[in-house]
Short mmCIF file of C-alpha atoms in Angstrom, two decimals:
data_model
loop_
_atom_site.label_atom_id
_atom_site.label_comp_id
_atom_site.label_asym_id
_atom_site.label_seq_id
_atom_site.Cartn_x
_atom_site.Cartn_y
_atom_site.Cartn_z
CA UNK A 1 111.90 111.14 61.96
CA UNK A 2 113.12 113.59 64.00
CA UNK A 3 109.66 115.13 64.78
CA UNK A 4 108.06 111.62 65.16
CA UNK A 5 110.83 111.02 68.33
CA UNK A 6 110.06 114.07 70.00
CA UNK A 7 106.11 113.24 70.03
CA UNK A 8 107.14 109.66 71.27
CA UNK A 9 108.71 111.56 74.26
CA UNK A 10 105.88 113.66 75.11
CA UNK A 11 103.99 113.80 78.47
CA UNK A 12 102.94 110.34 78.85
CA UNK A 13 106.20 109.14 77.74
CA UNK A 14 108.09 110.61 81.22
CA UNK A 15 104.95 109.45 82.97
CA UNK A 16 105.56 105.97 81.79
CA UNK A 17 109.07 106.03 82.88
CA UNK A 18 108.35 107.58 86.41
CA UNK A 19 105.71 104.52 86.68
CA UNK A 20 108.46 102.07 85.76
CA UNK A 21 111.43 102.89 87.43
CA UNK A 22 109.33 103.59 90.84
CA UNK A 23 107.61 100.10 90.15
CA UNK A 24 110.88 98.55 89.81
CA UNK A 25 112.22 100.10 93.08
CA UNK A 26 109.23 99.59 95.32
CA UNK A 27 107.69 96.39 93.45
CA UNK A 28 108.61 93.47 96.16
CA UNK A 29 107.72 95.65 99.16
CA UNK A 30 104.37 96.32 97.74
CA UNK A 31 104.08 92.90 97.07
CA UNK A 32 104.79 92.04 100.47
CA UNK A 33 102.78 94.73 102.10
CA UNK A 34 99.54 93.35 99.72
CA UNK A 35 100.02 89.85 100.19
CA UNK A 36 100.32 89.94 104.37
CA UNK A 37 97.14 92.95 104.31
CA UNK A 38 95.31 90.18 101.98
CA UNK A 39 95.85 87.42 104.75
CA UNK A 40 95.24 89.75 107.83
CA UNK A 41 92.06 91.26 106.76
CA UNK A 42 89.89 88.39 108.47
CA UNK A 43 92.50 87.41 111.13
CA UNK A 44 90.15 88.09 113.59
CA UNK A 45 87.27 86.04 112.00
CA UNK A 46 89.54 82.72 111.86
CA UNK A 47 91.50 83.66 115.17
CA UNK A 48 87.81 83.34 116.74
CA UNK A 49 87.01 80.25 114.76
CA UNK A 50 90.32 78.85 115.80
CA UNK A 51 90.31 79.69 119.63
CA UNK A 52 86.31 79.02 119.82
CA UNK A 53 86.57 76.40 122.84
CA UNK A 54 88.84 79.33 124.84
CA UNK A 55 86.72 82.17 124.01
CA UNK A 56 83.72 81.17 124.76
CA UNK A 57 82.07 79.22 127.87
CA UNK A 58 80.23 76.22 128.10
CA UNK A 59 78.33 77.27 130.93
CA UNK A 60 76.59 80.49 131.61
CA UNK A 61 76.06 80.80 135.42
CA UNK A 62 73.78 83.59 137.36
CA UNK A 63 77.00 85.41 138.44
CA UNK A 64 80.64 86.10 137.49
CA UNK A 65 83.41 85.88 139.79
CA UNK A 66 84.65 89.45 140.70
CA UNK A 67 87.54 90.49 138.32
CA UNK A 68 90.07 90.82 141.18
CA UNK A 69 89.49 87.51 142.22
CA UNK A 70 89.89 86.08 138.96
CA UNK A 71 92.80 88.02 138.47
CA UNK A 72 94.68 86.31 141.38
CA UNK A 73 93.72 83.18 140.63
CA UNK A 74 95.03 83.34 137.23
CA UNK A 75 98.10 84.84 137.98
CA UNK A 76 98.56 81.73 140.70
CA UNK A 77 97.62 79.61 137.63
CA UNK A 78 100.23 80.68 135.57
CA UNK A 79 103.10 81.63 138.00
CA UNK A 80 105.11 84.61 138.95
CA UNK A 81 107.10 84.65 135.68
CA UNK A 82 104.46 85.89 133.45
CA UNK A 83 102.89 89.11 135.17
CA UNK A 84 99.38 90.23 133.98
CA UNK A 85 99.46 93.72 133.19
CA UNK A 86 95.80 94.29 131.53
CA UNK A 87 92.02 92.48 131.49
CA UNK A 88 89.74 92.35 128.64
CA UNK A 89 86.05 92.06 130.08
CA UNK A 90 83.37 91.36 127.43
CA UNK A 91 79.36 92.13 128.03
CA UNK A 92 78.62 88.94 126.46
CA UNK A 93 77.95 86.42 128.75
CA UNK A 94 79.05 83.57 126.83
CA UNK A 95 82.61 85.31 126.22
CA UNK A 96 85.81 84.41 128.71
CA UNK A 97 87.76 87.00 130.36
CA UNK A 98 91.16 87.93 128.32
CA UNK A 99 94.04 88.71 130.70
CA UNK A 100 97.13 90.23 128.94
CA UNK A 101 100.88 89.63 129.99
CA UNK A 102 103.13 91.97 127.94
CA UNK A 103 106.64 92.62 128.75
CA UNK A 104 109.03 94.53 126.43
CA UNK A 105 112.65 94.20 126.14
CA UNK A 106 115.45 96.34 124.74
CA UNK A 107 116.86 94.59 121.69
CA UNK A 108 118.37 94.79 118.23
CA UNK A 109 117.08 95.55 114.83
CA UNK A 110 114.56 92.69 114.70
CA UNK A 111 110.77 92.66 116.14
CA UNK A 112 111.58 89.79 118.16
CA UNK A 113 114.26 91.24 119.90
CA UNK A 114 112.01 93.69 121.30
CA UNK A 115 109.63 91.63 123.31
CA UNK A 116 110.41 89.66 126.38
CA UNK A 117 106.85 88.37 126.78
CA UNK A 118 103.74 88.47 125.01
CA UNK A 119 100.73 86.02 125.93
CA UNK A 120 96.84 86.04 125.97
CA UNK A 121 95.27 84.14 128.89
CA UNK A 122 91.45 82.88 128.51
CA UNK A 123 89.69 82.33 131.78
CA UNK A 124 86.04 81.23 132.33
CA UNK A 125 84.64 84.30 134.37
CA UNK A 126 82.34 82.16 136.24
CA UNK A 127 84.74 79.46 137.51
CA UNK A 128 88.26 80.80 137.36
CA UNK A 129 89.35 78.26 135.75
CA UNK A 130 92.16 78.92 132.80
CA UNK A 131 90.94 77.91 129.15
CA UNK A 132 93.71 78.33 127.46
CA UNK A 133 97.08 80.24 127.13
CA UNK A 134 98.69 81.71 123.77
CA UNK A 135 101.94 82.90 122.94
CA UNK A 136 101.00 86.16 120.73
CA UNK A 137 104.72 86.59 119.79
CA UNK A 138 104.87 83.37 117.76
CA UNK A 139 101.19 83.88 116.41
CA UNK A 140 100.75 83.43 113.11
CA UNK A 141 98.66 86.60 112.32
CA UNK A 142 100.61 88.67 114.37
CA UNK A 143 104.15 87.79 112.52
CA UNK A 144 101.98 88.36 109.21
CA UNK A 145 100.87 91.81 111.20
CA UNK A 146 104.37 92.79 112.09
CA UNK A 147 105.71 92.08 108.60
CA UNK A 148 103.05 94.34 107.17
CA UNK A 149 103.93 96.85 109.81
CA UNK A 150 107.35 97.18 109.56
CA UNK A 151 108.96 94.08 107.56
CA UNK A 152 109.86 92.40 110.89
CA UNK A 153 112.41 95.00 111.67
CA UNK A 154 112.39 97.51 114.31
CA UNK A 155 109.31 100.08 114.00
CA UNK A 156 111.81 103.16 113.45
CA UNK A 157 113.40 101.29 110.38
CA UNK A 158 110.98 99.31 109.37
CA UNK A 159 107.92 101.51 109.05
CA UNK A 160 110.42 103.84 107.39
CA UNK A 161 110.67 101.27 104.14
CA UNK A 162 107.18 100.46 104.62
CA UNK A 163 105.87 104.04 104.78
CA UNK A 164 108.11 105.07 101.92
CA UNK A 165 107.13 102.23 99.53
CA UNK A 166 103.42 102.90 100.49
CA UNK A 167 103.70 106.60 99.15
CA UNK A 168 105.57 105.39 95.97
CA UNK A 169 102.58 103.53 95.43
CA UNK A 170 100.01 105.90 95.58
CA UNK A 171 102.52 107.94 92.94
CA UNK A 172 102.16 104.73 90.79
CA UNK A 173 98.65 104.43 91.11
CA UNK A 174 98.18 108.03 90.05
CA UNK A 175 100.64 107.72 87.15
CA UNK A 176 99.02 104.68 86.09
CA UNK A 177 95.44 106.29 85.67
CA UNK A 178 97.03 108.71 83.53
CA UNK A 179 98.97 106.05 81.15
CA UNK A 180 95.36 104.14 81.21
CA UNK A 181 93.48 107.56 80.59
CA UNK A 182 92.44 107.49 76.95
CA UNK A 183 91.72 110.32 74.65
CA UNK A 184 88.17 109.76 73.44
CA UNK A 185 84.83 107.90 74.90
CA UNK A 186 85.11 105.40 72.52
CA UNK A 187 88.29 103.94 73.82
CA UNK A 188 87.60 104.72 77.20
CA UNK A 189 84.82 102.10 76.90
CA UNK A 190 87.12 99.59 75.46
CA UNK A 191 89.39 99.71 78.32
CA UNK A 192 86.60 99.41 80.77
CA UNK A 193 86.35 95.91 79.76
CA UNK A 194 88.02 92.49 78.76
CA UNK A 195 87.60 91.91 75.20
CA UNK A 196 89.83 88.67 74.42
CA UNK A 197 89.37 86.59 71.31
CA UNK A 198 90.22 82.86 71.24
CA UNK A 199 93.62 83.95 69.64
CA UNK A 200 94.47 86.79 72.21
CA UNK A 201 97.85 85.99 73.49
CA UNK A 202 99.07 85.84 77.11
CA UNK A 203 100.82 89.24 76.94
CA UNK A 204 97.84 90.74 75.65
CA UNK A 205 95.86 89.47 78.57
CA UNK A 206 98.76 90.24 81.46
CA UNK A 207 98.48 93.89 80.15
CA UNK A 208 94.86 94.08 80.32
CA UNK A 209 94.61 92.57 83.56
CA UNK A 210 97.26 95.21 84.70
CA UNK A 211 95.64 97.88 83.51
CA UNK A 212 91.87 97.48 83.63
CA UNK A 213 92.16 96.00 87.41
CA UNK A 214 94.25 98.26 88.66
CA UNK A 215 92.09 101.10 87.53
CA UNK A 216 88.95 99.82 88.98
CA UNK A 217 90.87 99.10 92.23
CA UNK A 218 92.76 102.92 92.39
CA UNK A 219 90.36 104.56 94.31
CA UNK A 220 89.81 101.85 97.23
CA UNK A 221 93.77 101.00 97.09
CA UNK A 222 94.40 105.02 97.44
CA UNK A 223 92.20 104.90 100.85
CA UNK A 224 94.14 101.76 102.09
CA UNK A 225 97.57 103.42 100.98
CA UNK A 226 96.76 106.53 102.92
CA UNK A 227 95.54 104.98 106.18
CA UNK A 228 98.69 102.68 106.22
CA UNK A 229 100.85 106.41 105.71
CA UNK A 230 99.01 107.97 109.02
CA UNK A 231 100.86 105.01 111.23
CA UNK A 232 104.05 105.18 108.97
CA UNK A 233 104.70 109.03 108.89
CA UNK A 234 103.79 111.58 111.91
CA UNK A 235 103.81 114.17 109.54
CA UNK A 236 101.07 112.83 107.25
CA UNK A 237 99.08 112.02 110.47
CA UNK A 238 99.23 115.33 111.37
CA UNK A 239 97.94 116.49 108.12
CA UNK A 240 95.19 113.91 108.31
CA UNK A 241 94.57 115.35 111.70
CA UNK A 242 94.69 119.19 110.46
CA UNK A 243 92.65 118.20 107.76
CA UNK A 244 89.79 116.77 109.64
CA UNK A 245 89.72 118.97 112.77
CA UNK A 246 90.50 122.34 111.14
CA UNK A 247 92.85 123.47 113.52
CA UNK A 248 96.48 122.73 114.08
CA UNK A 249 95.95 122.89 118.03
CA UNK A 250 96.49 119.25 119.35
CA UNK A 251 93.85 117.80 121.47
CA UNK A 252 94.00 118.56 125.18
CA UNK A 253 93.92 115.10 126.90
CA UNK A 254 94.88 115.31 130.67
CA UNK A 255 96.28 112.49 132.80
CA UNK A 256 94.74 112.54 136.26
CA UNK A 257 97.02 111.37 139.32
CA UNK A 258 95.68 109.36 142.21
CA UNK A 259 96.07 110.28 145.65
CA UNK A 260 98.22 108.31 147.49
CA UNK A 261 96.30 106.39 150.20
CA UNK A 262 96.27 103.23 152.01
CA UNK A 263 93.17 102.01 150.34
CA UNK A 264 92.33 98.49 148.87
CA UNK A 265 93.72 98.41 144.97
CA UNK A 266 91.69 95.50 144.68
CA UNK A 267 88.52 97.04 145.45
CA UNK A 268 89.41 100.06 143.52
CA UNK A 269 89.91 98.14 140.47
CA UNK A 270 86.23 96.30 140.85
CA UNK A 271 84.64 99.66 141.47
CA UNK A 272 86.33 100.94 138.22
CA UNK A 273 84.82 98.19 136.50
CA UNK A 274 81.61 98.68 138.27
CA UNK A 275 81.30 102.23 137.32
CA UNK A 276 82.52 101.76 133.76
CA UNK A 277 79.88 98.92 132.83
CA UNK A 278 77.02 101.05 134.33
CA UNK A 279 77.99 104.21 132.35
CA UNK A 280 78.65 102.10 129.19
CA UNK A 281 76.32 99.29 129.68
CA UNK A 282 75.57 98.71 125.92
CA UNK A 283 79.55 98.51 125.05
CA UNK A 284 80.99 95.49 123.97
CA UNK A 285 84.33 95.42 126.05
CA UNK A 286 86.00 96.89 128.86
CA UNK A 287 89.88 96.93 128.84
CA UNK A 288 91.47 97.51 132.43
CA UNK A 289 95.09 98.76 132.89
CA UNK A 290 96.05 99.28 136.55
CA UNK A 291 99.48 101.23 136.97
CA UNK A 292 102.89 99.44 137.82
CA UNK A 293 103.11 98.56 141.49
CA UNK A 294 106.02 101.07 141.53
CA UNK A 295 103.84 103.82 140.16
CA UNK A 296 102.45 105.56 143.12
CA UNK A 297 100.44 108.15 141.57
CA UNK A 298 99.34 106.50 138.62
CA UNK A 299 95.72 105.48 137.46
CA UNK A 300 93.61 102.62 136.55
CA UNK A 301 92.82 103.28 132.63
CA UNK A 302 89.50 101.61 131.26
CA UNK A 303 89.35 101.63 127.33
CA UNK A 304 85.99 101.02 126.17
CA UNK A 305 85.33 99.51 122.97
CA UNK A 306 81.74 100.42 122.18
CA UNK A 307 80.90 97.70 119.33
CA UNK A 308 82.11 94.25 118.74
CA UNK A 309 85.15 94.07 115.93
CA UNK A 310 85.52 97.72 115.49
CA UNK A 311 87.43 100.32 117.14
CA UNK A 312 86.46 103.77 115.90
CA UNK A 313 84.07 104.31 118.67
CA UNK A 314 85.76 104.15 122.06
CA UNK A 315 85.50 105.81 125.11
CA UNK A 316 88.58 106.40 127.85
CA UNK A 317 88.23 106.85 131.76
CA UNK A 318 90.60 107.07 134.35
CA UNK A 319 90.03 106.36 138.15
CA UNK A 320 91.94 106.43 141.50
CA UNK A 321 94.35 103.33 141.99
CA UNK A 322 93.38 103.44 145.98
CA UNK A 323 89.79 104.38 145.68
CA UNK A 324 87.95 103.57 142.32
CA UNK A 325 86.73 107.04 142.52
CA UNK A 326 86.48 108.36 138.49
CA UNK A 327 88.90 111.28 138.16
CA UNK A 328 87.86 111.63 134.35
CA UNK A 329 86.07 110.31 131.23
CA UNK A 330 86.68 111.71 127.73
CA UNK A 331 83.69 110.50 125.55
CA UNK A 332 83.82 109.31 121.77
CA UNK A 333 81.47 112.37 121.31
CA UNK A 334 84.14 114.92 122.79
CA UNK A 335 86.29 114.09 120.53
CA UNK A 336 86.84 116.75 117.15
CA UNK A 337 86.58 115.24 113.69
CA UNK A 338 90.20 114.85 113.48
CA UNK A 339 90.85 112.69 116.26
CA UNK A 340 87.95 110.49 115.03
CA UNK A 341 89.71 109.91 111.83
CA UNK A 342 92.88 108.85 113.34
CA UNK A 343 90.76 106.66 115.55
CA UNK A 344 88.97 105.37 112.95
CA UNK A 345 92.10 104.56 110.77
CA UNK A 346 92.65 100.81 111.61
CA UNK A 347 88.53 100.00 110.50
CA UNK A 348 89.44 101.90 107.52
CA UNK A 349 92.21 100.24 106.80
CA UNK A 350 91.02 96.70 107.30
CA UNK A 351 87.58 97.71 105.61
CA UNK A 352 85.93 96.73 109.31
CA UNK A 353 84.25 100.08 108.83
CA UNK A 354 81.58 98.61 106.48
CA UNK A 355 81.41 95.69 108.17
CA UNK A 356 81.90 92.11 106.43
CA UNK A 357 81.29 93.74 102.73
CA UNK A 358 83.88 96.19 103.76
CA UNK A 359 86.38 93.45 104.35
CA UNK A 360 85.68 91.17 101.41
CA UNK A 361 86.58 94.91 99.20
CA UNK A 362 89.64 95.37 101.00
CA UNK A 363 90.48 91.57 100.61
CA UNK A 364 89.89 91.95 96.83
CA UNK A 365 91.97 95.34 97.01
CA UNK A 366 94.88 93.97 98.53
CA UNK A 367 94.68 90.78 96.18
CA UNK A 368 94.80 92.90 92.81
CA UNK A 369 97.31 95.38 94.77
CA UNK A 370 99.34 92.02 95.03
CA UNK A 371 98.89 91.35 91.21
CA UNK A 372 100.06 94.56 89.98
CA UNK A 373 103.74 94.28 90.56
CA UNK A 374 103.74 90.70 89.41
CA UNK A 375 101.76 91.64 86.03
CA UNK A 376 103.59 95.23 85.60
CA UNK A 377 106.82 93.22 85.64
CA UNK A 378 105.70 90.95 82.98
CA UNK A 379 104.71 93.47 81.13
CA UNK A 380 108.05 95.27 81.22
CA UNK A 381 110.01 92.03 80.95
CA UNK A 382 108.14 91.02 77.83
CA UNK A 383 108.96 94.50 76.02
CA UNK A 384 112.56 94.48 77.13
CA UNK A 385 112.92 90.80 75.54
CA UNK A 386 110.75 92.06 72.46
CA UNK A 387 113.37 94.95 72.24
CA UNK A 388 116.47 92.61 72.40
CA UNK A 389 115.07 90.22 69.66
CA UNK A 390 114.56 92.96 67.47
CA UNK A 391 118.27 94.66 68.35
CA UNK A 392 119.61 91.04 67.32
CA UNK A 393 117.60 90.81 64.21
#
């Protein structure tokens, strides 16, 4: 009898203990992260469908109005209380211009405490007509994103919690595979498929769902978890960068300065856009962010998104705020592989790197990840009650 007890407390026994207690510790947070991730995967497509009338113009004309003219008209339309900070201009002739209003606030521990203003304003580039204004702070998908990002808490607090929960989830996936792995090939074949008879009880079905689906989705779930940890932990992002670039030296990204002058700042913005569009005429979108009025030496930053719906290929340009002269350009091709990995992190996380098939895969993976804490808890609860009944008997 003593030998049998010792056999039961072997390697897999202790792996099972680790798997159980880590699951009970992080289960609720993992469930929330998986559900919010599942919902957010197709947020871009759903938002475009819901805002179709604001995102796309009804009539395409021969020539668009100058960006600065539309900027001034829009600023007058929304009033001085909403100060526009940047603009997104799209190559698609049917797309409206998107102006952004963002103002941070000094607040408490909640996400809402740190935002004073956060609006998206859609404008017809041919007429300057405001097509719609959206309060992004209260947007459903933005709240879902921030729940996923930091549990709606201040980033320094919330991301620490979600980051460690994600790391625990990775350990659980690894220990789950160890527990699932059978001793021989014959048993392995049985564990790769559902073999339910008419009389199979729900507990057995729940056990198989947890183990089989968990095994199939584990590799994708680990990738999703790792990309989440890149945002949560600076040390993990550093590891990814070093692994990709092969160097401990961070990239040398220089910020230029404008030469203080009395030039036409509106014309400078127009020049910056014109030069950016000539140099990257096939790009999907151009985001122009001029410096604050008080920043006399700041530059006009232009972020160029090469392809629609994905961010892994992008370029950055800096222009003099008084003349619109190009001061520096950093192309995607100039980045080392470590930088490219970090840049592609979002697209990998949501599956967009593989297009719609990748998003479907990420959706399914997130859905199954949401099931794992529930099915795992039911397994534990069932065994616990079973032991309690035996003890009473």
